[in-house]
Coordinates of C-alpha atoms and ligand atoms in Angstrom, one line a residue:
M1 CA 8.8 -84.1 -101.2
F2 CA 8.3 -80.3 -101.7
V3 CA 5.5 -81.1 -104.2
I4 CA 3.7 -83.3 -101.6
A5 CA 3.9 -80.6 -98.9
Y6 CA 2.7 -78.0 -101.4
N7 CA -0.3 -80.1 -102.4
I8 CA -1.2 -80.8 -98.7
L9 CA -1.0 -77.1 -98.0
F10 CA -3.2 -76.3 -101.0
L11 CA -5.8 -78.9 -100.0
L12 CA -5.8 -77.6 -96.4
I13 CA -6.4 -74.0 -97.5
A14 CA -9.1 -75.1 -100.0
W15 CA -10.8 -77.1 -97.2
I16 CA -10.7 -74.1 -94.8
L17 CA -12.0 -71.8 -97.5
G18 CA -14.8 -74.3 -98.4
Q19 CA -15.8 -74.5 -94.7
C20 CA -16.0 -70.7 -94.5
I21 CA -18.1 -70.4 -97.6
Y22 CA -20.4 -73.2 -96.4
N23 CA -20.8 -71.6 -93.0
I24 CA -21.7 -68.2 -94.4
F25 CA -23.8 -69.1 -97.5
L26 CA -25.1 -72.6 -97.2
H27 CA -25.3 -73.5 -93.5
P28 CA -28.9 -74.1 -92.2
L29 CA -28.2 -71.2 -89.7
R30 CA -27.1 -68.8 -92.5
H31 CA -30.2 -66.5 -92.0
I32 CA -29.5 -65.9 -88.3
P33 CA -27.9 -62.5 -87.8
G34 CA -24.6 -62.2 -86.1
P35 CA -21.0 -60.9 -86.6
L36 CA -19.5 -62.2 -89.8
L37 CA -16.5 -63.7 -88.1
A38 CA -18.8 -65.6 -85.7
K39 CA -20.5 -67.2 -88.7
V40 CA -17.2 -68.2 -90.3
S41 CA -15.5 -70.1 -87.4
R42 CA -15.4 -70.8 -83.7
C43 CA -12.3 -68.7 -83.4
W44 CA -14.4 -65.5 -82.9
L45 CA -16.1 -67.0 -79.8
F46 CA -12.8 -68.5 -78.5
S47 CA -11.1 -65.1 -78.8
L48 CA -13.8 -63.5 -76.6
E49 CA -13.7 -66.4 -74.1
I50 CA -10.0 -66.3 -73.7
R51 CA -10.3 -62.6 -72.7
G52 CA -13.0 -63.5 -70.2
T53 CA -15.5 -60.9 -71.4
Q54 CA -17.7 -63.1 -73.7
H55 CA -21.0 -62.7 -72.0
L56 CA -20.8 -59.0 -71.5
K57 CA -19.8 -58.7 -75.1
I58 CA -22.5 -61.0 -76.4
H59 CA -25.1 -59.3 -74.3
S60 CA -24.1 -55.9 -75.8
L61 CA -24.0 -57.3 -79.3
H62 CA -27.6 -58.5 -78.9
R63 CA -28.6 -54.9 -79.0
K64 CA -27.1 -54.6 -82.5
Y65 CA -28.2 -58.0 -83.9
G66 CA -31.4 -58.6 -82.1
P67 CA -32.5 -61.2 -79.5
I68 CA -31.5 -64.2 -81.7
M69 CA -27.8 -64.1 -82.7
R70 CA -25.4 -66.6 -84.3
I71 CA -22.2 -66.7 -82.1
S72 CA -20.4 -69.5 -83.8
P73 CA -21.1 -71.6 -87.0
N74 CA -23.3 -74.0 -85.0
E75 CA -24.3 -72.0 -81.9
V76 CA -27.1 -69.4 -81.5
S77 CA -27.4 -67.1 -78.5
F78 CA -30.8 -65.8 -77.3
D79 CA -31.5 -62.7 -75.3
D80 CA -35.2 -63.6 -75.1
I81 CA -36.9 -64.8 -71.9
E82 CA -39.5 -66.8 -73.9
A83 CA -36.7 -68.8 -75.5
S84 CA -35.1 -69.2 -72.1
D85 CA -38.4 -70.4 -70.7
I86 CA -38.6 -73.1 -73.3
I87 CA -34.9 -74.3 -73.3
Y88 CA -34.6 -74.6 -69.5
A89 CA -38.2 -75.8 -68.8
Q90 CA -38.8 -78.6 -66.3
T91 CA -39.9 -80.8 -69.2
S92 CA -37.3 -79.5 -71.7
K93 CA -35.9 -82.0 -74.2
F94 CA -32.9 -79.8 -74.8
E95 CA -29.9 -81.7 -73.4
K96 CA -26.6 -80.1 -72.3
S97 CA -24.2 -79.5 -75.2
E98 CA -21.6 -82.1 -75.3
Y99 CA -18.7 -79.9 -76.5
Y100 CA -19.2 -77.6 -73.6
Y101 CA -19.9 -79.9 -70.6
R102 CA -17.7 -82.9 -71.5
A103 CA -14.7 -80.6 -70.7
F104 CA -15.8 -80.7 -67.0
E105 CA -15.3 -84.5 -66.9
D106 CA -11.9 -85.5 -65.8
Q107 CA -12.2 -88.7 -63.9
G108 CA -15.7 -89.4 -65.2
P109 CA -19.2 -87.8 -65.5
N110 CA -20.6 -85.8 -62.6
L111 CA -24.0 -84.3 -61.8
F112 CA -23.1 -81.1 -63.7
S113 CA -21.7 -82.7 -66.8
I114 CA -24.1 -85.6 -67.4
R115 CA -26.2 -85.0 -70.5
D116 CA -28.7 -87.9 -70.7
R117 CA -31.9 -87.1 -68.9
Q118 CA -32.5 -90.5 -67.3
H119 CA -28.9 -90.9 -66.3
H120 CA -29.0 -87.4 -64.7
S121 CA -32.2 -88.0 -62.8
Q122 CA -30.7 -91.3 -61.3
A123 CA -27.6 -89.3 -60.2
K124 CA -29.6 -86.5 -58.8
R125 CA -31.8 -88.8 -56.7
L126 CA -28.6 -89.8 -54.8
V127 CA -27.9 -86.2 -53.6
S128 CA -31.1 -84.2 -53.8
H129 CA -32.1 -85.0 -50.2
A130 CA -28.7 -83.9 -48.9
F131 CA -29.2 -80.5 -50.5
S132 CA -32.8 -80.0 -49.6
R133 CA -33.6 -77.0 -47.4
A134 CA -34.8 -79.2 -44.5
N135 CA -31.5 -81.0 -44.5
V136 CA -29.3 -78.0 -44.9
I137 CA -31.1 -76.4 -41.9
Q138 CA -29.9 -79.4 -39.9
H139 CA -26.4 -78.2 -40.5
E140 CA -27.0 -74.6 -39.7
S141 CA -24.8 -74.7 -36.6
S142 CA -21.8 -75.8 -38.6
I143 CA -22.3 -72.9 -41.0
Y144 CA -22.6 -70.6 -37.9
D145 CA -19.4 -71.9 -36.4
K146 CA -17.4 -71.1 -39.6
A147 CA -19.1 -67.7 -40.0
L148 CA -18.4 -66.8 -36.4
Y149 CA -14.8 -67.8 -36.7
L150 CA -14.5 -65.6 -39.8
M151 CA -16.1 -62.7 -37.9
D152 CA -13.5 -63.1 -35.1
R153 CA -10.7 -62.9 -37.6
I154 CA -12.3 -59.8 -39.2
E155 CA -12.6 -58.3 -35.7
Q156 CA -9.0 -58.9 -35.0
R157 CA -8.0 -57.2 -38.2
A158 CA -10.4 -54.3 -37.5
K159 CA -8.8 -53.8 -34.1
E160 CA -5.3 -53.7 -35.8
R161 CA -6.6 -51.3 -38.5
R162 CA -5.7 -53.9 -41.1
T163 CA -7.7 -54.4 -44.3
I164 CA -10.0 -57.4 -45.0
P165 CA -9.8 -58.9 -48.5
L166 CA -13.5 -59.7 -48.9
F167 CA -13.3 -62.2 -51.7
P168 CA -10.5 -64.4 -50.4
A169 CA -12.0 -64.3 -46.9
F170 CA -15.4 -65.5 -48.2
R171 CA -13.8 -68.0 -50.4
C172 CA -12.2 -69.6 -47.3
M173 CA -15.6 -69.6 -45.6
T174 CA -17.5 -71.2 -48.5
L175 CA -14.7 -73.7 -49.2
D176 CA -14.6 -74.9 -45.5
T177 CA -18.4 -75.0 -45.4
I178 CA -18.8 -77.2 -48.5
S179 CA -15.8 -79.4 -47.5
E180 CA -17.3 -80.1 -44.1
F181 CA -20.8 -80.6 -45.6
C182 CA -19.5 -83.1 -48.2
F183 CA -16.6 -84.8 -46.5
G184 CA -17.1 -84.2 -42.7
K185 CA -13.9 -82.1 -42.4
S186 CA -13.1 -78.6 -43.4
T187 CA -9.9 -77.8 -45.3
G188 CA -8.7 -75.3 -42.6
A189 CA -8.6 -72.5 -45.1
L190 CA -10.2 -70.1 -42.6
H191 CA -7.2 -70.6 -40.3
M192 CA -4.7 -69.6 -43.0
N193 CA -2.9 -66.3 -42.4
N194 CA -3.8 -64.4 -45.5
F195 CA -6.9 -66.3 -46.5
E196 CA -5.0 -68.5 -48.9
S197 CA -5.5 -72.1 -49.9
T198 CA -3.9 -74.5 -52.4
T199 CA -7.4 -75.4 -53.4
F200 CA -8.0 -71.9 -54.8
E201 CA -4.9 -72.3 -57.0
A202 CA -6.3 -75.7 -58.2
I203 CA -9.7 -74.1 -58.9
D204 CA -8.1 -71.2 -60.8
K205 CA -5.9 -73.5 -62.9
A206 CA -8.8 -75.8 -63.7
N207 CA -10.9 -72.8 -64.7
G208 CA -8.2 -71.7 -67.1
A209 CA -7.8 -75.2 -68.6
V210 CA -11.5 -76.0 -69.1
L211 CA -11.8 -73.5 -72.0
F212 CA -9.0 -75.2 -73.9
F213 CA -10.6 -78.6 -73.3
Q214 CA -13.9 -77.3 -74.7
Y215 CA -12.3 -76.1 -77.9
F216 CA -9.5 -78.6 -78.3
P217 CA -10.7 -81.8 -76.5
F218 CA -7.6 -83.8 -77.7
L219 CA -5.4 -81.6 -75.4
R220 CA -6.7 -83.4 -72.3
H221 CA -5.6 -86.7 -73.7
L222 CA -2.3 -85.3 -74.8
I223 CA -1.6 -83.9 -71.4
Q224 CA -2.6 -87.1 -69.7
W225 CA -0.4 -89.1 -72.1
A226 CA 2.6 -86.7 -71.6
N227 CA 2.1 -86.9 -67.8
N228 CA 1.8 -90.7 -67.8
Y229 CA 5.0 -91.1 -69.8
K230 CA 6.7 -88.4 -67.8
I231 CA 7.5 -86.6 -71.0
C232 CA 6.6 -83.4 -69.3
A233 CA 4.4 -82.6 -66.3
V234 CA 1.6 -80.2 -67.4
P235 CA -0.5 -79.0 -64.5
N236 CA -4.1 -78.3 -65.4
G237 CA -5.7 -77.9 -62.0
F238 CA -7.9 -81.0 -62.5
I239 CA -5.1 -83.2 -61.2
E240 CA -4.8 -81.2 -58.0
L241 CA -8.5 -81.0 -57.6
A242 CA -8.8 -84.7 -58.0
Q243 CA -6.2 -85.1 -55.2
K244 CA -8.2 -82.7 -53.0
A245 CA -11.4 -84.7 -53.7
E246 CA -9.7 -88.0 -52.9
A247 CA -8.3 -86.7 -49.6
G248 CA -11.8 -85.4 -48.8
L249 CA -13.3 -88.9 -49.6
Q250 CA -10.8 -90.5 -47.2
D251 CA -12.1 -88.2 -44.5
V252 CA -15.7 -89.3 -45.2
H253 CA -14.8 -92.8 -44.0
S254 CA -13.1 -91.6 -40.8
S255 CA -15.8 -89.0 -40.0
G256 CA -18.3 -90.0 -37.3
S257 CA -20.8 -87.4 -38.3
W258 CA -23.3 -87.1 -41.2
T259 CA -21.7 -86.1 -44.5
M260 CA -23.2 -85.6 -48.0
F261 CA -21.0 -88.4 -49.5
K262 CA -21.9 -90.9 -46.7
N263 CA -25.5 -90.1 -47.4
M264 CA -24.9 -90.5 -51.2
I265 CA -23.2 -93.8 -50.8
S266 CA -25.9 -95.2 -48.6
M267 CA -28.6 -94.0 -51.0
A268 CA -26.8 -95.8 -53.8
E269 CA -26.5 -99.0 -51.8
K270 CA -30.3 -98.9 -51.1
K271 CA -30.9 -98.5 -54.9
S272 CA -28.3 -101.2 -55.6
T273 CA -26.4 -98.7 -57.7
Q274 CA -22.6 -99.2 -57.9
L275 CA -20.6 -96.0 -57.5
T276 CA -17.0 -96.3 -58.8
K277 CA -14.1 -94.5 -57.2
E278 CA -13.8 -92.3 -60.4
Q279 CA -17.5 -91.2 -60.1
L280 CA -17.0 -90.3 -56.4
V281 CA -13.9 -88.3 -57.1
S282 CA -15.6 -86.5 -60.0
E283 CA -18.5 -85.6 -57.8
G284 CA -16.1 -84.5 -55.1
M285 CA -14.3 -82.2 -57.5
L286 CA -17.6 -80.7 -58.7
M287 CA -18.8 -80.0 -55.2
I288 CA -15.5 -78.2 -54.3
V289 CA -15.6 -76.0 -57.4
A290 CA -19.4 -75.3 -57.5
G291 CA -19.7 -74.7 -53.8
T292 CA -16.8 -72.3 -53.3
D293 CA -16.5 -69.3 -55.7
T294 CA -20.2 -68.9 -56.6
T295 CA -21.3 -68.0 -53.1
A296 CA -18.1 -66.2 -52.3
T297 CA -18.6 -63.9 -55.4
S298 CA -22.1 -63.1 -54.5
L299 CA -21.3 -62.3 -50.8
S300 CA -18.3 -60.2 -51.8
V301 CA -20.3 -58.1 -54.4
T302 CA -23.2 -57.6 -51.9
L303 CA -20.9 -56.4 -49.1
H304 CA -18.7 -54.4 -51.3
N305 CA -21.7 -52.4 -52.4
L306 CA -23.4 -52.2 -49.0
L307 CA -20.2 -50.8 -47.5
Q308 CA -20.4 -48.0 -50.0
Q309 CA -24.0 -47.1 -49.3
P310 CA -24.1 -46.1 -45.6
E311 CA -27.9 -45.5 -45.6
T312 CA -28.7 -48.8 -47.2
Y313 CA -26.3 -50.4 -44.7
K314 CA -28.0 -48.7 -41.8
K315 CA -31.4 -49.8 -42.9
L316 CA -30.3 -53.4 -43.1
Q317 CA -28.5 -53.1 -39.7
D318 CA -31.7 -51.8 -38.1
E319 CA -33.7 -54.7 -39.5
I320 CA -31.0 -57.3 -38.4
R321 CA -31.1 -55.8 -34.9
T322 CA -34.7 -56.9 -34.6
A323 CA -33.7 -60.5 -35.0
M324 CA -30.3 -60.1 -33.2
P325 CA -31.0 -57.9 -30.2
T326 CA -27.5 -58.7 -28.7
M327 CA -24.2 -59.2 -30.3
D328 CA -24.2 -62.9 -29.6
S329 CA -27.8 -63.6 -30.8
R330 CA -27.9 -66.6 -33.2
P331 CA -31.3 -66.4 -35.0
T332 CA -32.3 -69.5 -36.9
I333 CA -32.6 -69.4 -40.6
Q334 CA -36.4 -69.4 -40.3
V335 CA -36.1 -66.1 -38.4
L336 CA -33.6 -64.6 -40.9
D337 CA -36.0 -65.6 -43.7
T338 CA -38.6 -63.3 -42.2
L339 CA -36.4 -60.2 -42.8
P340 CA -37.5 -58.7 -46.1
F341 CA -34.6 -56.3 -46.5
L342 CA -32.0 -58.9 -45.8
D343 CA -33.7 -61.0 -48.5
A344 CA -33.7 -58.0 -50.9
C345 CA -30.0 -57.4 -50.2
V346 CA -29.0 -61.0 -51.0
K347 CA -31.2 -61.1 -54.1
E348 CA -29.7 -57.9 -55.4
G349 CA -26.2 -59.2 -54.8
L350 CA -27.0 -62.3 -56.8
R351 CA -28.6 -60.3 -59.5
L352 CA -25.7 -57.9 -59.9
A353 CA -22.9 -60.5 -59.5
C354 CA -24.7 -63.3 -61.4
P355 CA -21.9 -65.7 -60.3
S356 CA -22.8 -68.1 -63.1
H357 CA -22.4 -65.9 -66.1
T358 CA -22.0 -68.9 -68.4
R359 CA -24.3 -69.3 -71.3
L360 CA -25.4 -72.8 -70.4
P361 CA -25.6 -74.3 -73.9
R362 CA -28.1 -76.9 -74.9
T363 CA -28.6 -79.0 -78.0
V364 CA -31.8 -78.8 -80.1
P365 CA -33.5 -82.2 -79.9
S366 CA -34.1 -84.7 -82.7
D367 CA -37.3 -83.2 -84.0
G368 CA -35.7 -79.7 -84.5
W369 CA -37.1 -76.5 -83.0
Y370 CA -39.3 -73.7 -84.5
F371 CA -39.0 -70.4 -82.6
K372 CA -40.2 -67.0 -83.7
K373 CA -40.2 -67.8 -87.5
H374 CA -36.8 -69.4 -87.3
Y375 CA -36.0 -73.1 -87.6
F376 CA -33.1 -74.7 -85.7
P377 CA -32.2 -78.1 -86.9
Y378 CA -31.3 -81.1 -84.6
G379 CA -27.9 -80.6 -83.1
T380 CA -27.8 -76.8 -83.1
N381 CA -26.3 -75.5 -79.9
V382 CA -28.6 -72.9 -78.3
S383 CA -27.5 -70.8 -75.4
T384 CA -28.6 -68.0 -73.1
S385 CA -27.0 -66.7 -69.9
P386 CA -29.0 -65.8 -66.8
L387 CA -26.9 -62.6 -66.9
Y388 CA -28.9 -61.2 -69.9
Y389 CA -32.1 -61.1 -67.9
L390 CA -30.6 -60.1 -64.6
H391 CA -29.0 -57.1 -66.3
S392 CA -31.9 -56.3 -68.6
D393 CA -32.7 -52.6 -68.4
N394 CA -36.3 -53.3 -69.5
V395 CA -36.8 -55.2 -66.3
F396 CA -34.3 -53.9 -63.8
H397 CA -34.1 -50.1 -64.0
S398 CA -30.3 -49.0 -63.9
P399 CA -29.3 -52.7 -63.9
K400 CA -25.6 -52.0 -63.1
K401 CA -26.5 -50.3 -59.8
Y402 CA -26.8 -52.2 -56.5
N403 CA -30.3 -51.2 -55.4
P404 CA -32.0 -53.6 -53.0
F405 CA -35.0 -51.3 -52.7
R406 CA -36.1 -52.4 -56.2
W407 CA -37.3 -55.7 -54.5
L408 CA -39.6 -53.9 -52.0
V409 CA -42.5 -53.5 -54.4
D410 CA -46.0 -54.8 -54.7
D411 CA -46.7 -58.5 -55.5
E412 CA -47.4 -57.9 -59.2
K413 CA -44.2 -56.0 -59.8
R414 CA -42.2 -58.5 -57.8
R415 CA -43.6 -61.4 -59.9
H416 CA -42.4 -59.6 -63.0
L417 CA -38.9 -59.2 -61.5
L418 CA -38.9 -62.8 -60.3
A419 CA -39.9 -64.0 -63.8
N420 CA -36.5 -62.7 -65.0
F421 CA -34.5 -63.7 -61.9
H422 CA -32.8 -67.1 -62.5
P423 CA -29.3 -66.9 -61.1
F424 CA -29.5 -70.6 -60.3
S425 CA -31.0 -71.5 -63.6
R426 CA -34.2 -73.6 -63.5
G427 CA -35.9 -76.8 -64.5
T428 CA -34.3 -80.2 -63.8
R429 CA -30.8 -78.8 -64.3
Q430 CA -31.1 -75.9 -61.8
C431 CA -28.5 -75.5 -59.1
I432 CA -28.7 -78.1 -56.4
G433 CA -26.7 -76.0 -54.0
Q434 CA -29.0 -73.0 -53.9
N435 CA -30.5 -73.7 -50.4
L436 CA -27.0 -74.0 -49.0
S437 CA -25.8 -70.9 -50.7
S438 CA -28.8 -68.7 -49.6
I439 CA -28.5 -69.9 -46.0
E440 CA -24.7 -69.3 -46.0
Q441 CA -25.2 -65.8 -47.4
K442 CA -27.9 -64.8 -44.9
I443 CA -25.9 -66.0 -41.9
V444 CA -22.6 -64.4 -43.0
L445 CA -24.3 -61.1 -43.9
S446 CA -26.3 -60.8 -40.7
L447 CA -23.3 -61.5 -38.5
F448 CA -21.1 -59.1 -40.4
I449 CA -23.6 -56.2 -40.4
R450 CA -24.5 -56.7 -36.7
R451 CA -20.8 -56.6 -35.7
F452 CA -19.2 -54.0 -37.9
N453 CA -19.8 -50.5 -39.3
P454 CA -18.6 -49.4 -42.7
G455 CA -15.1 -48.0 -42.9
T456 CA -13.1 -47.5 -46.1
V457 CA -13.5 -49.4 -49.4
L458 CA -10.1 -49.4 -51.1
K459 CA -11.2 -50.1 -54.7
K460 CA -14.6 -48.6 -55.4
K461 CA -15.4 -50.2 -58.7
V462 CA -15.3 -53.9 -59.2
S463 CA -15.3 -55.9 -62.5
L464 CA -15.9 -59.6 -62.7
I465 CA -13.7 -62.0 -64.7
E466 CA -15.9 -64.4 -66.6
A467 CA -14.3 -67.8 -65.7
V468 CA -16.6 -70.8 -65.2
T469 CA -17.7 -68.9 -62.2
A470 CA -17.5 -65.1 -62.5
V471 CA -15.0 -63.8 -59.8
P472 CA -14.0 -60.3 -58.8
D473 CA -10.8 -59.0 -60.5
D474 CA -9.6 -57.7 -57.2
P475 CA -9.5 -59.0 -53.6
L476 CA -11.9 -56.2 -52.6
E477 CA -10.0 -54.9 -49.6
V478 CA -12.0 -52.9 -47.0
L479 CA -11.5 -51.4 -43.6
V480 CA -14.4 -51.8 -41.1
N481 CA -15.1 -50.4 -37.7
L482 CA -16.0 -52.7 -34.8
I483 CA -19.3 -51.8 -33.0
F484 CA -18.8 -51.6 -29.2
E485 CA -21.7 -52.4 -27.0
Ligands
LIG1 C1 -24.5 -68.0 -55.6 C2 -24.3 -69.3 -55.6 C3 -24.6 -70.2 -56.8 C4 -25.0 -69.9 -58.1 C5 -25.3 -68.6 -58.7 C6 -25.1 -71.2 -58.8 C7 -25.5 -71.3 -60.1 C8 -25.7 -72.5 -60.8 C9 -26.3 -72.6 -62.1 C10 -26.7 -71.4 -63.0 C11 -26.3 -73.9 -62.4 C12 -26.9 -74.5 -63.7 C13 -25.7 -74.9 -64.6 C14 -26.0 -75.5 -65.9 O1 -27.1 -75.6 -66.3 O2 -25.0 -75.8 -66.6 C15 -25.8 -74.6 -61.3 C16 -25.7 -76.0 -61.2 C17 -25.2 -76.7 -60.1 N1 -24.7 -76.1 -58.9 FE1 -24.8 -74.2 -58.4 N2 -24.7 -72.2 -58.0 C18 -24.4 -71.7 -56.7 C19 -24.0 -72.3 -55.6 C20 -23.8 -73.7 -55.6 C21 -23.4 -74.4 -54.4 C22 -23.1 -73.8 -53.0 C23 -23.3 -75.7 -54.7 C24 -22.9 -76.8 -53.8 C25 -22.1 -77.8 -54.1 C26 -23.7 -75.8 -56.1 C27 -23.7 -77.0 -56.9 C28 -24.2 -77.1 -58.2 C29 -24.4 -78.4 -58.9 C30 -24.0 -79.8 -58.3 C31 -25.0 -78.1 -60.1 C32 -25.3 -79.1 -61.2 C33 -26.8 -79.5 -61.0 C34 -27.4 -80.4 -62.0 O3 -27.1 -80.3 -63.2 O4 -28.2 -81.2 -61.6 N3 -24.0 -74.6 -56.6 N4 -25.5 -73.7 -60.3

């Protein structure tokens, strides 16, 4: 017995050593520079991801190893806009990497996780009209209702000299907006005393679990198996999120008004496509997660910075007053879109926060890929985060500084900035919710700036935790002063 165990251990160690030697000296990616430990095994990348600092770290390591860097035995990171232009092009043949995106599939595939091009374009056709700018504008009044309710709550707190936690407050706003848009009913988070919601707990837990499912996919099955047989109940957030999505989908049937899901189901019927309950739940979970923290992070970072720059705040306030002469003016989004400084402030918040830090890995297609004298064989994972370009000091001078004035430049300079500005990614897999997000941000910002003056910002410096969506490591509490007119 002892001899068998000894032999098994010996074989295991020999196999691990063999793998390490192969990965360093014989692997087709052996010529690509990168930290030695990254070449040896995926543990190096996992150890960064578990600390939630992977993209800041990888970005800084690119300075040492150059724009093409091996970050795990079979994954190469690029800090090179030309590579990014190719990988995420409209006609790109690079599909989403299975190891990374399958982890987002709990009940079944969804728009975000589907890898096959044709399957994705079929799924996208069912929802793209709902998220078009023209359609989102139709729902402007519902966004205004929520934003106004939030402003009333902030006003109440301002009168009582109580702080406003920016991130939780905007999270409630974005959660209720996406819920009403998709399911016809908001979750009521905006009405909760301390801007809390059980949905946030589910999102946070799922964010924590997804990393483990990416590296150890068997864990998901193990947890499901253990839960099914009541051996132990392991919460992973996905179960709670699925319950939220199911409850939302129940509301769709009872809602008399337009909803994204009603629209999606009727589009599917017209195309004689059968949507299973699992597919709908999976899309519902995706909408809740993708539509909440992203926009809330961007809004929080924008306001947190504006409140610390009184002159910039004043300039924005003066511009907003032209579109909102009285406190109860409700300019349409077309009017808000004509305000260049508001646009600059939103862009700068998106640039600085980069709510989707993730490196968006893709797989090299079957014919391999030659790029800048390197050959990447079929199946290599290639990745690059929008963050690397949004925080590039070659393009954005003092990139860690919130400076909306950088956007007020002539057309040529602006084109150069925009060529590196892809917070929503691009190509066929770009963010479907960007119109909704931009409209939400402009409405909330203009109402806030019109009604309040800066007070005190409790924590001046904010860091972001790199979960699936980057979120502030602090609620960002501020005191504001009500404007009396
Ligand atoms: C500041 C706000 C937002 C940012 C920065 C952002 C960023 C992104 C990025 C970078 C992607 C590409 C992901 C990839 O290639 O893996 C993406 C995809 C996606 N986003 Fe957003 N997002 C935001 C808001 C929203 C909102 C409000 C929704 C509404 C539900 C949404 C829904 C989606 C969906 C469904 C996809 C998958 C699209 C596809 O693959 O066809 N996002 N987002």
